[in-house]
Short mmCIF file of C-alpha atoms and ligand atoms in Angstrom, two decimals:
data_model
loop_
_atom_site.label_atom_id
_atom_site.label_comp_id
_atom_site.label_asym_id
_atom_site.label_seq_id
_atom_site.Cartn_x
_atom_site.Cartn_y
_atom_site.Cartn_z
CA MET J 28 -12.99 -13.25 12.54
CA SER J 29 -11.05 -11.55 15.36
CA GLY J 30 -11.83 -8.26 16.69
CA SER J 31 -8.85 -6.86 15.20
CA GLU J 32 -9.02 -7.79 12.07
CA LEU J 33 -9.59 -5.66 9.27
CA LEU J 34 -8.99 -7.24 5.85
CA ARG J 35 -9.34 -11.20 4.95
CA LEU J 36 -8.66 -12.83 1.93
CA GLU J 37 -10.41 -16.40 1.80
CA ASN J 38 -8.94 -18.47 -1.44
CA VAL J 39 -8.45 -15.89 -3.90
CA SER J 40 -7.40 -16.86 -7.08
CA LYS J 41 -6.55 -14.26 -10.34
CA GLN J 42 -5.84 -15.81 -13.92
CA PHE J 43 -5.03 -13.61 -17.07
CA GLY J 44 -5.77 -16.07 -19.57
CA GLY J 45 -3.90 -19.07 -18.79
CA LEU J 46 -1.45 -17.63 -16.72
CA HIS J 47 -2.73 -18.13 -12.67
CA ALA J 48 -1.27 -14.80 -11.48
CA VAL J 49 -2.75 -15.58 -7.68
CA GLU J 50 -3.53 -18.78 -6.80
CA ASP J 51 -6.10 -20.24 -3.86
CA VAL J 52 -4.29 -17.35 -1.66
CA SER J 53 -5.58 -16.61 1.98
CA PHE J 54 -4.62 -14.22 4.82
CA SER J 55 -5.86 -11.85 7.18
CA LEU J 56 -4.49 -8.15 8.58
CA ASN J 57 -5.75 -6.74 11.81
CA ARG J 58 -5.68 -2.70 13.22
CA ASN J 59 -2.33 -2.11 14.64
CA GLU J 60 -0.19 -4.32 12.50
CA ILE J 61 2.33 -4.42 9.38
CA LEU J 62 1.90 -7.87 7.03
CA GLY J 63 4.77 -7.79 4.74
CA LEU J 64 3.88 -9.28 1.33
CA ILE J 65 6.92 -10.43 -0.17
CA GLY J 66 7.96 -12.82 -3.13
CA PRO J 67 10.09 -12.63 -5.89
CA ASN J 68 9.13 -10.90 -9.09
CA GLY J 69 6.16 -11.84 -10.51
CA ALA J 70 5.16 -13.68 -7.25
CA GLY J 71 1.37 -12.03 -7.59
CA LYS J 72 1.87 -9.26 -4.89
CA THR J 73 0.83 -6.24 -7.06
CA THR J 74 -2.19 -8.51 -8.32
CA CYS J 75 -3.14 -9.02 -4.88
CA PHE J 76 -3.13 -5.20 -4.12
CA ASN J 77 -5.06 -4.89 -7.41
CA MET J 78 -8.07 -7.32 -6.04
CA ILE J 79 -7.98 -5.63 -2.68
CA SER J 80 -8.09 -1.93 -4.02
CA GLY J 81 -10.77 -2.60 -6.90
CA ALA J 82 -8.88 -2.45 -9.48
CA LEU J 83 -9.15 -6.49 -10.75
CA LYS J 84 -12.20 -8.62 -9.75
CA PRO J 85 -10.95 -12.10 -8.47
CA THR J 86 -11.58 -14.91 -10.79
CA ALA J 87 -12.15 -17.12 -7.63
CA GLY J 88 -12.43 -16.62 -3.53
CA LYS J 89 -13.52 -13.60 -0.94
CA ILE J 90 -12.40 -10.46 0.18
CA PHE J 91 -14.02 -8.97 3.01
CA PHE J 92 -13.38 -5.19 5.22
CA LYS J 93 -14.42 -5.71 8.29
CA GLY J 94 -16.93 -8.56 7.90
CA THR J 95 -17.96 -7.14 4.75
CA ARG J 96 -17.54 -8.40 1.07
CA ILE J 97 -15.37 -6.03 -1.20
CA ASP J 98 -14.41 -7.85 -3.80
CA GLY J 99 -15.58 -6.59 -7.10
CA LEU J 100 -17.11 -3.34 -5.71
CA PRO J 101 -15.87 -0.19 -7.73
CA ILE J 102 -12.31 1.16 -6.57
CA TYR J 103 -13.97 4.64 -5.49
CA LYS J 104 -16.25 2.55 -3.24
CA ILE J 105 -13.58 0.44 -1.79
CA ALA J 106 -11.27 3.69 -1.23
CA SER J 107 -14.22 5.41 0.44
CA MET J 108 -14.67 2.35 2.73
CA GLY J 109 -11.20 3.16 4.13
CA ILE J 110 -8.51 1.19 2.34
CA GLY J 111 -6.14 3.43 0.49
CA ARG J 112 -3.26 2.62 -1.48
CA THR J 113 -0.14 4.03 -2.90
CA PHE J 114 1.98 2.87 -6.38
CA GLN J 115 5.19 1.75 -7.14
CA ILE J 116 5.56 4.83 -9.42
CA VAL J 117 4.42 7.86 -7.77
CA ARG J 118 1.25 9.51 -9.25
CA PRO J 119 0.98 12.83 -7.59
CA PHE J 120 -0.55 15.85 -9.91
CA TYR J 121 2.75 17.50 -10.42
CA SER J 122 1.97 20.81 -11.40
CA LEU J 123 -0.32 21.46 -8.29
CA SER J 124 1.56 22.63 -5.14
CA VAL J 125 2.28 19.78 -2.26
CA LEU J 126 -0.83 21.28 -0.25
CA GLN J 127 -3.22 21.11 -3.31
CA ASN J 128 -2.06 17.64 -3.76
CA ILE J 129 -4.24 16.53 -0.48
CA GLU J 130 -6.80 19.57 -0.99
CA ALA J 131 -7.47 17.21 -4.13
CA ALA J 132 -7.32 13.95 -2.71
CA LEU J 133 -9.44 15.17 0.56
CA GLY J 134 -12.05 16.76 -2.28
CA MET J 135 -12.00 13.21 -4.14
CA LYS J 136 -13.49 11.76 -1.20
CA LYS J 137 -16.28 14.32 -0.71
CA TYR J 138 -17.02 14.27 -4.56
CA GLN J 139 -15.17 10.86 -6.23
CA SER J 140 -14.59 12.92 -9.22
CA LYS J 141 -10.82 14.41 -9.91
CA PHE J 142 -11.81 17.76 -11.73
CA GLN J 143 -14.96 18.52 -10.63
CA TYR J 144 -15.95 21.11 -7.71
CA TRP J 145 -12.71 22.63 -7.68
CA GLN J 146 -13.74 25.87 -5.81
CA LYS J 147 -15.35 23.46 -3.30
CA TRP J 148 -12.17 21.55 -2.64
CA ASP J 149 -10.57 25.31 -1.69
CA THR J 150 -12.30 25.92 1.70
CA HIS J 151 -10.57 26.72 4.95
CA HIS J 152 -11.75 23.58 6.28
CA THR J 153 -10.30 21.30 3.90
CA ARG J 154 -6.90 23.82 3.97
CA GLN J 155 -6.70 22.87 7.69
CA LYS J 156 -7.06 19.50 7.04
CA ALA J 157 -4.60 19.07 4.47
CA LEU J 158 -2.15 21.03 6.55
CA GLU J 159 -2.69 19.09 9.63
CA ILE J 160 -1.87 15.24 7.03
CA LEU J 161 1.17 17.30 5.96
CA GLU J 162 2.42 17.72 9.36
CA LYS J 163 1.92 14.23 9.97
CA VAL J 164 3.79 12.74 7.09
CA GLY J 165 6.46 15.85 7.85
CA LEU J 166 5.83 17.68 4.83
CA ALA J 167 4.31 21.17 6.03
CA ASP J 168 7.23 23.07 5.72
CA MET J 169 7.07 22.31 1.88
CA ALA J 170 3.25 22.83 1.53
CA ASP J 171 3.81 24.95 -1.16
CA TYR J 172 6.45 23.65 -3.09
CA ARG J 173 5.54 22.46 -6.70
CA ALA J 174 5.36 18.63 -5.97
CA GLY J 175 7.26 18.02 -9.37
CA LEU J 176 10.09 19.74 -7.56
CA LEU J 177 10.08 17.44 -4.67
CA PRO J 178 12.87 14.44 -4.23
CA LEU J 179 11.88 11.16 -4.36
CA GLY J 180 12.08 10.47 -0.59
CA ASN J 181 9.49 13.43 -0.14
CA LEU J 182 7.22 12.20 -3.08
CA ARG J 183 6.83 8.87 -1.30
CA ARG J 184 5.60 10.62 1.68
CA LEU J 185 3.28 13.24 -0.31
CA GLU J 186 1.81 9.66 -2.09
CA ILE J 187 1.24 8.33 1.57
CA ALA J 188 -0.01 11.83 2.69
CA ARG J 189 -3.16 11.55 -0.26
CA ALA J 190 -3.64 8.36 0.65
CA LEU J 191 -4.07 9.31 4.63
CA ALA J 192 -6.68 11.90 3.26
CA LEU J 193 -9.21 9.18 2.54
CA ASN J 194 -8.76 8.18 6.31
CA PRO J 195 -8.12 4.95 5.96
CA GLU J 196 -8.04 1.96 7.96
CA VAL J 197 -6.02 -0.36 5.72
CA LEU J 198 -3.04 1.02 3.93
CA LEU J 199 -1.55 -0.60 0.98
CA LEU J 200 1.99 0.43 0.49
CA ASP J 201 3.63 -0.99 -2.98
CA GLU J 202 7.37 -0.41 -2.87
CA SER J 203 7.55 3.12 -0.89
CA PHE J 204 11.14 2.25 -0.32
CA SER J 205 12.54 1.52 -3.58
CA GLY J 206 15.01 3.91 -4.58
CA LEU J 207 15.58 5.77 -1.26
CA ARG J 208 18.75 6.60 0.52
CA GLN J 209 19.34 5.25 3.69
CA GLU J 210 18.58 8.42 5.36
CA GLU J 211 14.97 8.62 3.93
CA ILE J 212 14.35 4.76 4.48
CA ASN J 213 15.15 5.61 8.32
CA LYS J 214 12.47 8.68 8.13
CA LEU J 215 9.87 6.36 5.97
CA SER J 216 10.05 3.68 8.31
CA ASP J 217 9.59 6.00 11.51
CA LEU J 218 6.45 7.39 9.53
CA ILE J 219 4.96 3.61 8.64
CA LEU J 220 5.48 2.86 12.52
CA LYS J 221 3.56 6.07 13.31
CA ILE J 222 0.90 5.41 10.88
CA LYS J 223 0.51 1.83 12.10
CA GLU J 224 0.51 3.12 16.08
CA SER J 225 -2.67 5.54 15.07
CA GLY J 226 -4.81 2.19 14.33
CA VAL J 227 -4.27 1.09 10.80
CA GLY J 228 -3.54 -1.77 9.33
CA ILE J 229 -0.64 -1.71 6.89
CA LEU J 230 -0.05 -4.31 4.12
CA LEU J 231 3.64 -3.76 2.88
CA ILE J 232 5.26 -5.11 -0.76
CA GLU J 233 8.54 -4.72 -0.56
CA HIS J 234 11.82 -5.60 -2.00
CA ASN J 235 14.11 -4.84 0.23
CA MET J 236 14.54 -7.52 2.52
CA ARG J 237 16.08 -6.02 5.42
CA VAL J 238 13.02 -3.02 5.37
CA ALA J 239 10.29 -5.48 5.21
CA MET J 240 12.10 -7.96 8.08
CA GLY J 241 12.49 -4.91 10.44
CA LEU J 242 8.85 -3.18 10.30
CA SER J 243 6.47 -6.37 9.53
CA ASP J 244 5.14 -8.19 12.58
CA ARG J 245 4.26 -10.99 10.27
CA MET J 246 5.01 -11.53 6.48
CA VAL J 247 3.35 -13.77 3.46
CA VAL J 248 5.22 -14.80 0.93
CA LEU J 249 4.22 -15.55 -2.62
CA ASP J 250 5.94 -17.80 -5.23
CA HIS J 251 4.22 -18.04 -8.67
CA GLY J 252 1.17 -16.98 -7.46
CA ARG J 253 0.78 -19.35 -4.69
CA MET J 254 1.21 -18.95 -0.56
CA ILE J 255 4.48 -20.97 0.04
CA ALA J 256 5.07 -19.34 3.73
CA SER J 257 3.44 -17.10 6.62
CA GLY J 258 4.95 -16.22 9.96
CA SER J 259 7.01 -14.19 12.12
CA PRO J 260 10.11 -12.49 9.95
CA ASP J 261 12.55 -14.76 11.76
CA SER J 262 10.55 -17.83 10.56
CA ILE J 263 10.46 -16.76 7.36
CA LYS J 264 13.82 -16.08 7.13
CA ASN J 265 14.94 -19.46 7.94
CA ASP J 266 12.17 -21.25 5.87
CA PRO J 267 13.82 -23.43 3.39
CA LYS J 268 11.07 -22.69 0.65
CA VAL J 269 11.53 -19.39 0.98
CA ILE J 270 15.09 -19.21 0.53
CA GLU J 271 14.81 -21.42 -2.15
CA ALA J 272 12.11 -19.14 -4.05
CA TYR J 273 14.62 -16.52 -3.68
CA LEU J 274 17.60 -18.16 -4.71
CA GLY J 275 15.99 -20.98 -7.07
CA LYS J 276 16.75 -24.36 -6.81
CA GLY J 277 20.11 -24.67 -8.38
CA GLU J 278 21.60 -21.83 -6.52
CA LYS J 279 20.48 -23.44 -3.28
CA LYS J 280 22.21 -26.87 -4.33
CA HIS J 281 25.30 -24.61 -4.76
CA ALA J 282 24.98 -22.74 -1.57
CA ALA J 283 24.75 -26.09 0.24
CA SER J 284 27.77 -27.41 -1.88
N1 LIG D 303 -2.87 -7.24 -16.46
C1 LIG D 303 -2.26 -8.49 -16.64
N2 LIG D 303 -2.76 -8.96 -17.44
C2 LIG D 303 -1.49 -10.54 -18.13
N3 LIG D 303 -0.87 -10.95 -16.69
C3 LIG D 303 -0.72 -9.86 -15.66
C4 LIG D 303 -0.99 -8.52 -15.63
N4 LIG D 303 -0.86 -8.09 -14.75
C5 LIG D 303 -0.11 -9.43 -13.98
N5 LIG D 303 0.10 -9.95 -14.87
C6 LIG D 303 1.07 -11.20 -14.56
O1 LIG D 303 0.75 -11.70 -13.38
C7 LIG D 303 1.79 -12.16 -12.80
C8 LIG D 303 1.98 -11.59 -11.20
O2 LIG D 303 2.08 -10.41 -11.62
P1 LIG D 303 2.55 -9.37 -9.95
O3 LIG D 303 2.79 -7.91 -10.71
O4 LIG D 303 1.37 -9.48 -9.72
O5 LIG D 303 3.64 -9.85 -9.54
P2 LIG D 303 4.55 -9.13 -8.35
O6 LIG D 303 4.75 -10.03 -7.32
O7 LIG D 303 3.76 -7.67 -8.13
O8 LIG D 303 6.07 -8.85 -9.25
P3 LIG D 303 7.09 -7.50 -9.30
O9 LIG D 303 7.92 -7.63 -7.74
O10 LIG D 303 7.86 -7.49 -10.50
O11 LIG D 303 6.23 -6.21 -9.03
C9 LIG D 303 3.16 -12.03 -13.75
O12 LIG D 303 3.31 -13.20 -14.18
C10 LIG D 303 2.89 -10.94 -14.40
O13 LIG D 303 3.29 -10.79 -15.86
#
């Protein structure tokens, strides 16, 4: 394990009945690095996220966080160790304010339950910390807005802010850019680079190839659960196996003819 390695998957597989959703996948993620996890629909990307975050237990293989084996540990335990995630579909508390959403996330780190100890979350210290996080993600001006009223771009920032409340060293971002306008994409890219520079390792699932290639230091490509390529964005872009996975064999032949 190198000094900067945060996360490592070793020969990880997940079967659902007879379906091999993820098969024998190995890769690692370092501090200050963005690793793009890409592949066509159904390739196994979200299943990888679910195994890393503890929502699913691998059928085979091992997952390490800073050298400690974490596969099969409960979600809350993995989150409190320092692995945060966002979801494809945003899930804030819509009726709470932006600030309260972060206070709740900070409270969950302490108490590991959503609805207990509400009053204890509401301390001066928690409020200050929540404001600092909102400042970082550019939502401080909207602290008192109801989360349900935010447009999608800001909801995605709020999701990231909630994940940051757990002070993660690894951040799993699941299609954070989907549905955003170019201006919002640029702002979110800047934020993600800033988070990386603060010492976090980021694993990014992204269908927008331009965004994924632009942000990632390295990429891993899955297809039908198997890892078909890994390397720099440039090497991935020109890899015939990757082109074939995205376009399909027929299309490639067609394109070549
Ligand atoms: N809980 C489950 N039970 C059964 N099959 C599942 C389950 N979760 C995922 N799958 C299947 O596993 C395969 C991989 O799915 P996964 O969601 O990981 O792919 P993905 O790469 O994230 O796809 P997308 O880009 O469309 O989100 C798919 O065939 C999917 O239908």
